[in-house]
Tab-separated table of C-alpha atoms and ligand atoms in Angstrom:
chain	number	residue	atom	x	y	z
A	1	MET	CA	-13.303	-12.436	-11.004
A	2	HIS	CA	-10.866	-11.529	-8.234
A	3	GLU	CA	-12.831	-13.716	-5.837
A	4	MET	CA	-10.578	-16.614	-6.896
A	5	ALA	CA	-7.557	-14.634	-5.709
A	6	LEU	CA	-9.365	-13.538	-2.563
A	7	MET	CA	-10.446	-17.093	-1.729
A	8	GLY	CA	-6.819	-18.125	-2.274
A	9	ASP	CA	-5.787	-15.559	0.373
A	10	ILE	CA	-8.544	-16.787	2.705
A	11	LEU	CA	-7.426	-20.408	2.372
A	12	LYS	CA	-3.838	-19.373	2.957
A	13	ILE	CA	-4.736	-17.604	6.201
A	14	ILE	CA	-6.762	-20.611	7.372
A	15	GLY	CA	-4.193	-23.119	6.099
A	16	GLU	CA	-1.428	-21.532	8.184
A	17	ASP	CA	-3.522	-21.768	11.328
A	18	VAL	CA	-4.648	-25.309	10.512
A	19	GLN	CA	-1.037	-26.381	10.238
A	20	LYS	CA	-0.075	-24.710	13.505
A	21	ARG	CA	-2.812	-26.596	15.330
A	22	ASN	CA	-2.255	-29.882	13.533
A	23	PHE	CA	-5.818	-30.027	12.283
A	24	SER	CA	-6.578	-32.144	9.245
A	25	LYS	CA	-10.031	-30.896	8.318
A	26	VAL	CA	-11.968	-27.660	8.121
A	27	GLU	CA	-15.718	-28.086	8.462
A	28	LYS	CA	-16.796	-24.492	8.261
A	29	ILE	CA	-15.412	-21.100	7.246
A	30	GLU	CA	-16.979	-17.883	8.464
A	31	LEU	CA	-16.289	-14.583	6.696
A	32	ILE	CA	-17.404	-11.038	7.343
A	33	VAL	CA	-18.080	-9.316	4.036
A	34	GLY	CA	-19.021	-5.647	3.910
A	35	GLU	CA	-21.546	-4.510	1.324
A	36	VAL	CA	-19.059	-2.075	-0.179
A	37	SER	CA	-15.948	-4.234	0.156
A	38	ASN	CA	-15.988	-5.194	-3.515
A	39	ALA	CA	-16.197	-8.927	-2.755
A	40	MET	CA	-19.288	-10.724	-4.039
A	41	PRO	CA	-20.674	-13.465	-1.743
A	42	ASP	CA	-21.919	-15.588	-4.682
A	43	ALA	CA	-18.568	-15.429	-6.414
A	44	LEU	CA	-16.804	-16.363	-3.164
A	45	GLU	CA	-19.054	-19.452	-2.881
A	46	MET	CA	-18.183	-20.366	-6.428
A	47	ALA	CA	-14.476	-19.831	-5.868
A	48	LEU	CA	-14.549	-22.149	-2.845
A	49	GLU	CA	-16.293	-24.824	-4.916
A	50	ILE	CA	-13.486	-24.572	-7.466
A	51	TYR	CA	-10.787	-24.803	-4.783
A	52	LYS	CA	-12.532	-27.906	-3.427
A	53	THR	CA	-11.734	-29.687	-6.686
A	54	GLN	CA	-8.030	-28.750	-6.416
A	55	SER	CA	-7.120	-31.226	-3.677
A	56	ILE	CA	-6.390	-28.802	-0.868
A	57	PRO	CA	-5.786	-31.226	2.014
A	58	PHE	CA	-8.013	-29.597	4.631
A	59	LEU	CA	-10.981	-28.955	2.325
A	60	ASP	CA	-13.571	-31.516	1.407
A	61	LYS	CA	-16.881	-31.316	-0.373
A	62	ASN	CA	-18.742	-30.722	2.898
A	63	THR	CA	-16.728	-27.681	3.983
A	64	LYS	CA	-19.322	-24.987	4.556
A	65	LEU	CA	-18.957	-21.291	3.826
A	66	VAL	CA	-20.898	-18.870	5.997
A	67	ILE	CA	-20.887	-15.222	5.015
A	68	ILE	CA	-21.818	-12.638	7.623
A	69	ASN	CA	-23.018	-9.562	5.799
A	70	GLU	CA	-21.858	-6.198	7.121
A	71	GLU	CA	-24.337	-3.495	6.216
A	72	ALA	CA	-23.078	-0.276	4.671
A	73	LYS	CA	-23.681	2.681	6.975
A	74	ALA	CA	-22.646	6.291	6.756
A	75	ARG	CA	-22.690	9.307	9.046
A	76	CYS	CA	-23.290	12.843	7.896
A	77	CYS	CA	-20.744	15.326	9.237
A	78	VAL	CA	-23.225	18.201	8.931
A	79	CYS	CA	-26.366	16.905	10.654
A	80	GLU	CA	-24.615	13.943	12.327
A	81	SER	CA	-27.396	11.532	11.379
A	82	GLU	CA	-26.586	7.980	10.350
A	83	TYR	CA	-28.015	6.685	7.120
A	84	ILE	CA	-27.965	3.689	4.791
A	85	PRO	CA	-26.074	4.911	1.736
A	86	GLU	CA	-27.518	4.492	-1.738
A	87	LYS	CA	-25.406	4.435	-4.901
A	88	ARG	CA	-24.059	7.894	-4.184
A	89	LEU	CA	-22.463	6.854	-0.922
A	90	SER	CA	-21.659	10.274	0.448
A	91	VAL	CA	-24.956	12.022	-0.146
A	92	CYS	CA	-26.807	12.514	3.129
A	93	PRO	CA	-30.542	12.013	2.512
A	94	THR	CA	-31.393	14.760	5.017
A	95	CYS	CA	-28.963	17.448	3.882
A	96	CYS	CA	-28.855	16.331	0.223
A	97	ILE	CA	-25.146	17.186	-0.031
A	98	PRO	CA	-22.067	14.927	-0.156
A	99	SER	CA	-21.372	15.293	3.549
A	100	GLY	CA	-21.352	11.633	4.599
A	101	GLU	CA	-18.506	9.309	5.500
A	102	LEU	CA	-18.823	5.526	5.491
A	103	ILE	CA	-18.663	4.084	8.996
A	104	SER	CA	-19.230	0.452	8.101
A	105	GLY	CA	-19.474	-1.846	5.113
A	106	GLU	CA	-15.840	-2.028	4.023
A	107	THR	CA	-14.772	-4.935	6.225
A	108	PHE	CA	-13.489	-8.098	4.600
A	109	LYS	CA	-12.247	-10.596	7.178
A	110	VAL	CA	-11.800	-14.258	7.888
A	111	TYR	CA	-13.808	-14.298	11.095
A	112	SER	CA	-13.469	-17.921	12.176
A	113	TYR	CA	-13.287	-21.518	11.124
A	114	GLU	CA	-14.172	-24.893	12.558
A	115	GLY	CA	-11.321	-27.360	12.386
A	116	SER	CA	-10.525	-30.794	13.713
B	1	MET	CA	-13.259	-26.761	17.425
B	2	LYS	CA	-14.120	-23.204	16.508
B	3	ILE	CA	-11.126	-20.945	16.030
B	4	THR	CA	-11.658	-17.187	15.850
B	5	LEU	CA	-9.110	-15.475	13.611
B	6	ASN	CA	-10.745	-12.131	12.811
B	7	GLU	CA	-8.016	-11.463	10.270
B	8	ASP	CA	-8.176	-9.080	7.340
B	9	VAL	CA	-8.235	-11.068	4.094
B	10	LEU	CA	-5.865	-8.578	2.498
B	11	ALA	CA	-3.467	-8.494	5.464
B	12	ASP	CA	-0.664	-10.096	3.447
B	13	ASN	CA	-1.062	-7.638	0.614
B	14	ASN	CA	-1.193	-4.749	3.047
B	15	SER	CA	2.078	-5.706	4.700
B	16	ALA	CA	3.769	-6.060	1.306
B	17	ALA	CA	2.368	-2.630	0.411
B	18	ALA	CA	3.715	-1.161	3.647
B	19	PHE	CA	7.154	-2.523	2.768
B	20	LEU	CA	6.945	-0.926	-0.690
B	21	ARG	CA	5.774	2.385	0.741
B	22	ASP	CA	8.867	2.467	2.970
B	23	GLU	CA	11.132	1.752	0.011
B	24	PHE	CA	9.498	4.490	-2.057
B	25	ILE	CA	9.826	6.987	0.782
B	26	LYS	CA	13.494	6.093	1.304
B	27	SER	CA	14.337	6.540	-2.365
B	28	LYS	CA	12.123	9.665	-2.614
B	29	THR	CA	10.253	8.184	-5.556
B	30	LEU	CA	6.762	9.498	-6.306
B	31	VAL	CA	4.550	6.522	-7.118
B	32	ILE	CA	1.212	6.834	-8.932
B	33	ASN	CA	-1.131	3.873	-9.456
B	34	LEU	CA	-3.234	4.390	-12.624
B	35	MET	CA	-6.439	2.413	-12.928
B	36	SER	CA	-9.183	2.252	-15.557
B	37	SER	CA	-11.213	-0.027	-17.809
B	38	PRO	CA	-9.353	-1.604	-20.719
B	39	GLY	CA	-8.984	0.979	-23.464
B	40	ALA	CA	-9.655	4.101	-21.413
B	41	GLY	CA	-6.257	5.426	-22.493
B	42	LYS	CA	-3.760	4.615	-19.734
B	43	THR	CA	-0.871	3.771	-22.048
B	44	THR	CA	-1.579	6.612	-24.473
B	45	LEU	CA	-1.687	9.085	-21.615
B	46	LEU	CA	1.536	7.689	-20.154
B	47	GLU	CA	3.305	8.049	-23.503
B	48	ARG	CA	2.337	11.705	-23.635
B	49	THR	CA	3.051	12.307	-19.958
B	50	ILE	CA	6.546	10.841	-20.323
B	51	GLN	CA	7.253	13.167	-23.236
B	52	GLU	CA	6.228	16.145	-21.093
B	53	LEU	CA	8.266	15.092	-18.060
B	54	ALA	CA	11.281	13.296	-19.526
B	55	ASN	CA	13.502	16.389	-19.637
B	56	ASP	CA	13.169	17.107	-15.957
B	57	TYR	CA	12.519	13.757	-14.282
B	58	LYS	CA	13.704	10.180	-14.471
B	59	ILE	CA	10.611	8.098	-15.103
B	60	GLY	CA	9.893	4.432	-14.530
B	61	VAL	CA	6.760	2.523	-15.457
B	62	ILE	CA	5.430	-0.809	-14.251
B	63	GLU	CA	3.061	-2.223	-16.831
B	64	GLY	CA	0.429	-4.641	-15.616
B	65	ASP	CA	-1.001	-6.726	-18.375
B	66	LEU	CA	-2.812	-10.018	-18.742
B	67	ALA	CA	-0.324	-11.550	-21.139
B	68	THR	CA	1.512	-9.311	-23.589
B	69	GLU	CA	4.453	-6.911	-23.617
B	70	ILE	CA	2.818	-4.457	-26.049
B	71	ASP	CA	2.298	-1.626	-23.565
B	72	ALA	CA	5.799	-1.893	-22.096
B	73	ASP	CA	7.249	-1.606	-25.609
B	74	ARG	CA	5.172	1.534	-26.229
B	75	ILE	CA	6.478	3.050	-22.985
B	76	ARG	CA	10.105	2.215	-23.832
B	77	ALA	CA	9.627	3.832	-27.223
B	78	ALA	CA	8.441	6.968	-25.399
B	79	GLY	CA	11.726	7.013	-23.487
B	80	ALA	CA	11.087	5.633	-20.010
B	81	ARG	CA	12.313	2.566	-18.207
B	82	ALA	CA	9.480	0.013	-18.303
B	83	VAL	CA	9.048	-3.337	-16.614
B	84	GLN	CA	6.219	-5.626	-17.565
B	85	ILE	CA	4.270	-7.744	-15.092
B	86	ASN	CA	2.205	-10.395	-16.785
B	87	THR	CA	-0.535	-11.489	-14.431
B	88	ASN	CA	-1.298	-14.561	-16.563
B	89	GLY	CA	-4.970	-13.780	-16.610
B	90	GLY	CA	-5.089	-12.260	-13.104
B	91	CYS	CA	-7.339	-9.226	-13.089
B	92	HIS	CA	-5.265	-6.893	-10.903
B	93	LEU	CA	-1.763	-6.209	-9.642
B	94	ASP	CA	-1.000	-6.963	-6.012
B	95	ALA	CA	1.785	-5.613	-3.824
B	96	ARG	CA	3.830	-8.816	-3.991
B	97	MET	CA	3.946	-8.681	-7.792
B	98	VAL	CA	5.114	-5.071	-7.627
B	99	ALA	CA	7.722	-5.906	-4.981
B	100	LYS	CA	9.178	-8.557	-7.291
B	101	THR	CA	9.749	-6.010	-10.071
B	102	ILE	CA	11.511	-3.497	-7.842
B	103	PRO	CA	14.984	-5.040	-8.246
B	104	ASN	CA	14.665	-4.223	-11.974
B	105	PHE	CA	14.762	-0.541	-11.147
B	106	ASN	CA	17.352	1.447	-9.352
B	107	LEU	CA	14.789	3.306	-7.268
B	108	GLU	CA	17.346	5.878	-6.146
B	109	GLU	CA	17.526	6.981	-9.750
B	110	ILE	CA	13.791	7.035	-10.430
B	111	ASP	CA	11.965	10.260	-9.590
B	112	ILE	CA	8.495	9.222	-10.668
B	113	LEU	CA	7.187	5.680	-10.982
B	114	PHE	CA	3.865	5.081	-12.701
B	115	ILE	CA	2.051	1.793	-12.292
B	116	GLU	CA	-0.354	0.981	-15.121
B	117	ASN	CA	-2.722	-1.442	-13.432
B	118	VAL	CA	-4.607	-4.185	-15.281
B	119	GLY	CA	-7.617	-2.754	-17.135
B	120	ASN	CA	-10.524	-3.337	-14.786
B	121	LEU	CA	-12.672	-1.019	-12.637
B	122	VAL	CA	-13.358	-3.571	-9.910
B	123	CYS	CA	-10.468	-5.674	-8.652
B	124	PRO	CA	-7.508	-3.238	-8.693
B	125	SER	CA	-9.330	-0.871	-6.324
B	126	GLY	CA	-8.875	-3.254	-3.375
B	127	TYR	CA	-5.124	-3.755	-3.614
B	128	ASP	CA	-2.781	-1.249	-2.025
B	129	LEU	CA	0.483	-1.166	-4.010
B	130	GLY	CA	2.346	1.179	-1.679
B	131	GLN	CA	1.656	4.096	-4.020
B	132	LYS	CA	1.341	7.696	-2.852
B	133	HIS	CA	-1.554	8.442	-5.207
B	134	LYS	CA	-4.315	6.437	-6.837
B	135	VAL	CA	-5.687	7.934	-10.026
B	136	ALA	CA	-8.609	6.627	-12.076
B	137	ILE	CA	-9.047	7.258	-15.770
B	138	LEU	CA	-12.574	7.262	-17.148
B	139	SER	CA	-13.067	7.823	-20.845
B	140	VAL	CA	-15.979	9.572	-22.514
B	141	PRO	CA	-17.133	6.570	-24.648
B	142	GLU	CA	-17.629	4.460	-21.496
B	143	GLY	CA	-20.654	6.565	-20.568
B	144	ASN	CA	-21.923	8.367	-17.493
B	145	ASP	CA	-23.087	5.257	-15.700
B	146	LYS	CA	-19.609	4.011	-14.810
B	147	ILE	CA	-19.100	6.269	-11.786
B	148	PRO	CA	-22.272	5.101	-9.979
B	149	LYS	CA	-21.704	1.507	-11.120
B	150	TYR	CA	-18.183	1.246	-9.694
B	151	PRO	CA	-18.430	3.325	-6.499
B	152	VAL	CA	-15.582	1.510	-4.736
B	153	MET	CA	-13.065	2.497	-7.421
B	154	PHE	CA	-14.141	6.130	-7.377
B	155	ARG	CA	-14.275	6.209	-3.604
B	156	ARG	CA	-10.693	5.020	-3.324
B	157	THR	CA	-9.089	7.305	-5.897
B	158	GLU	CA	-8.329	10.962	-5.358
B	159	LEU	CA	-8.321	12.142	-8.948
B	160	VAL	CA	-10.329	11.122	-12.000
B	161	LEU	CA	-8.937	11.943	-15.403
B	162	LEU	CA	-11.835	12.175	-17.832
B	163	ASN	CA	-10.071	11.145	-21.032
B	164	LYS	CA	-11.071	11.380	-24.718
B	165	ILE	CA	-12.843	14.707	-24.275
B	166	ASP	CA	-12.159	15.262	-27.994
B	167	LEU	CA	-15.091	12.857	-28.465
B	168	LEU	CA	-17.562	14.857	-26.341
B	169	PRO	CA	-19.257	16.435	-29.407
B	170	TYR	CA	-20.119	12.999	-30.797
B	171	LEU	CA	-21.341	11.212	-27.675
B	172	ASN	CA	-23.982	11.914	-25.063
B	173	PHE	CA	-21.599	12.068	-22.102
B	174	ASP	CA	-22.472	14.826	-19.652
B	175	VAL	CA	-19.505	16.240	-17.728
B	176	ASP	CA	-21.608	18.059	-15.102
B	177	THR	CA	-23.426	14.844	-14.257
B	178	ALA	CA	-20.086	13.042	-13.932
B	179	ILE	CA	-18.824	15.692	-11.504
B	180	LYS	CA	-22.036	15.482	-9.484
B	181	ASP	CA	-21.909	11.667	-9.355
B	182	LEU	CA	-18.257	11.727	-8.381
B	183	LYS	CA	-18.764	14.247	-5.566
B	184	GLY	CA	-21.671	12.120	-4.371
B	185	ILE	CA	-19.393	9.143	-3.952
B	186	ASN	CA	-16.205	10.887	-2.940
B	187	PRO	CA	-16.393	14.592	-2.103
B	188	HIS	CA	-12.583	14.758	-1.905
B	189	SER	CA	-12.019	13.585	-5.475
B	190	LYS	CA	-11.436	15.857	-8.442
B	191	LEU	CA	-12.302	15.461	-12.110
B	192	MET	CA	-9.876	16.710	-14.736
B	193	ASN	CA	-10.784	16.834	-18.447
B	194	ILE	CA	-8.101	15.620	-20.812
B	195	SER	CA	-7.460	14.189	-24.229
B	196	ALA	CA	-4.396	12.000	-24.405
B	197	THR	CA	-4.416	12.146	-28.209
B	198	THR	CA	-4.956	15.902	-28.817
B	199	GLY	CA	-3.111	16.906	-25.648
B	200	GLU	CA	-5.935	19.112	-24.388
B	201	GLY	CA	-5.856	19.342	-20.597
B	202	VAL	CA	-2.624	17.385	-20.326
B	203	GLU	CA	-0.850	20.483	-19.038
B	204	ALA	CA	-3.064	20.520	-15.929
B	205	TRP	CA	-2.353	16.827	-15.333
B	206	VAL	CA	1.374	17.430	-15.704
B	207	SER	CA	1.204	20.319	-13.207
B	208	TRP	CA	-0.671	18.042	-10.825
B	209	ILE	CA	2.157	15.503	-11.083
B	210	LYS	CA	4.821	18.179	-10.553
B	211	GLU	CA	3.049	19.418	-7.460
B	212	ALA	CA	2.679	15.843	-6.196
B	213	TYR	CA	6.400	15.409	-6.785
B	214	GLU	CA	7.245	18.467	-4.700
B	215	THR	CA	5.066	17.239	-1.824
B	216	ARG	CA	5.883	13.522	-2.132
C	1	GDP	N1	-10.166	9.854	-29.432
C	1	GDP	C1	-9.315	9.510	-28.461
C	1	GDP	N2	-8.794	8.283	-28.428
C	1	GDP	C2	-7.935	7.973	-27.449
C	1	GDP	C3	-7.565	8.899	-26.451
C	1	GDP	N3	-6.719	8.302	-25.580
C	1	GDP	C4	-6.547	7.034	-26.030
C	1	GDP	N4	-7.280	6.831	-27.160
C	1	GDP	C5	-7.359	5.598	-27.943
C	1	GDP	O1	-7.979	4.587	-27.152
C	1	GDP	C6	-7.405	3.306	-27.462
C	1	GDP	C7	-6.940	2.608	-26.212
C	1	GDP	O2	-5.877	3.349	-25.639
C	1	GDP	P1	-4.792	2.716	-24.660
C	1	GDP	O3	-3.889	3.823	-24.256
C	1	GDP	O4	-4.167	1.520	-25.249
C	1	GDP	O5	-5.723	2.285	-23.432
C	1	GDP	P2	-5.380	1.410	-22.136
C	1	GDP	O6	-5.913	0.042	-22.384
C	1	GDP	O7	-6.129	2.080	-21.021
C	1	GDP	O8	-3.904	1.438	-21.935
C	1	GDP	C8	-6.284	3.554	-28.465
C	1	GDP	O9	-6.772	3.302	-29.757
C	1	GDP	C9	-5.991	5.037	-28.275
C	1	GDP	O10	-5.485	5.651	-29.445
C	1	GDP	C10	-8.132	10.210	-26.517
C	1	GDP	O11	-7.878	11.116	-25.706
C	1	GDP	N5	-9.001	10.462	-27.551
C	2	MG	MG1	-2.527	-0.117	-21.683
C	3	ZN	ZN1	-26.902	15.415	6.892
């Protein structure tokens, strides 16, 4: 759903840099997508495929999308252990109370691209 | 050539939101971003809330909607200034859209500005609109599974209004489970039971707004 809008933002960020450097082509786009960032890797792939049909000058059908997954991790503020959160993000599996804070998994970044 | 950018995808939105936040602070306007599924009762609750507050506060509403002006008309009928944003199919409001509507208001004259986001429990949660408070509405007919299914929304809101509690006797929604699920995702969030149609619980919501106004 909103992956179309997000991919639009991604292409805008890359497009500005591409223009600055006078590149004409982007071969590869690398994103960091956290597991709890609310962006779905499959939908991002699909959105890029759609943008490829919309004659964006620096995209062609071979532009590759690489998604680096950032695992969700949380730390309990009671026992200080780190854990992989399940659906109930804040519940520490050791203490069994909502004492955890997410420490990773929310990132959503354009990490890099390959241009020429 | 590989170019490392390491840039936040929502950076543009976040800077527009920061601009809005400054404007809202300057004009001393309390801004509340209301989010829910379609039909959870955002507009109905706003109509009632405006009636409760209209004597003491100047109220503005930004109505996010896919295509129509129906909700904005309902809000105007309730007595508040309303501006419609049609997203033309877009599933959320972003800070730039909100910034464009601001010239339609005289912010200095608006005490409380509500933003009715597009009905959707996924996309709106990621977009900062410069608001002071994010509030989610969940309604009883949607069922208990919505809190665990949309953790990002419930993690990023500080208050959940459980609406349509007049329907609790007819449906198998369990309020204690909802509270437990919510605390499990966001221990800082609160659940408040209301019915926008019967008015039950609305008083507590209105007091919450008044307190938020005092500490804006
Ligand atoms: N039974 C009941 N129905 C409600 C309540 N609040 C809203 N509704 C109904 O739910 C429907 C959708 O409400 P609306 O305010 O348009 O939802 P929105 O899409 O979130 O703005 C309407 O038919 C309302 O009358 C409530 O507290 N109890
Ligand atoms: Mg509505
Ligand atoms: Zn613990």
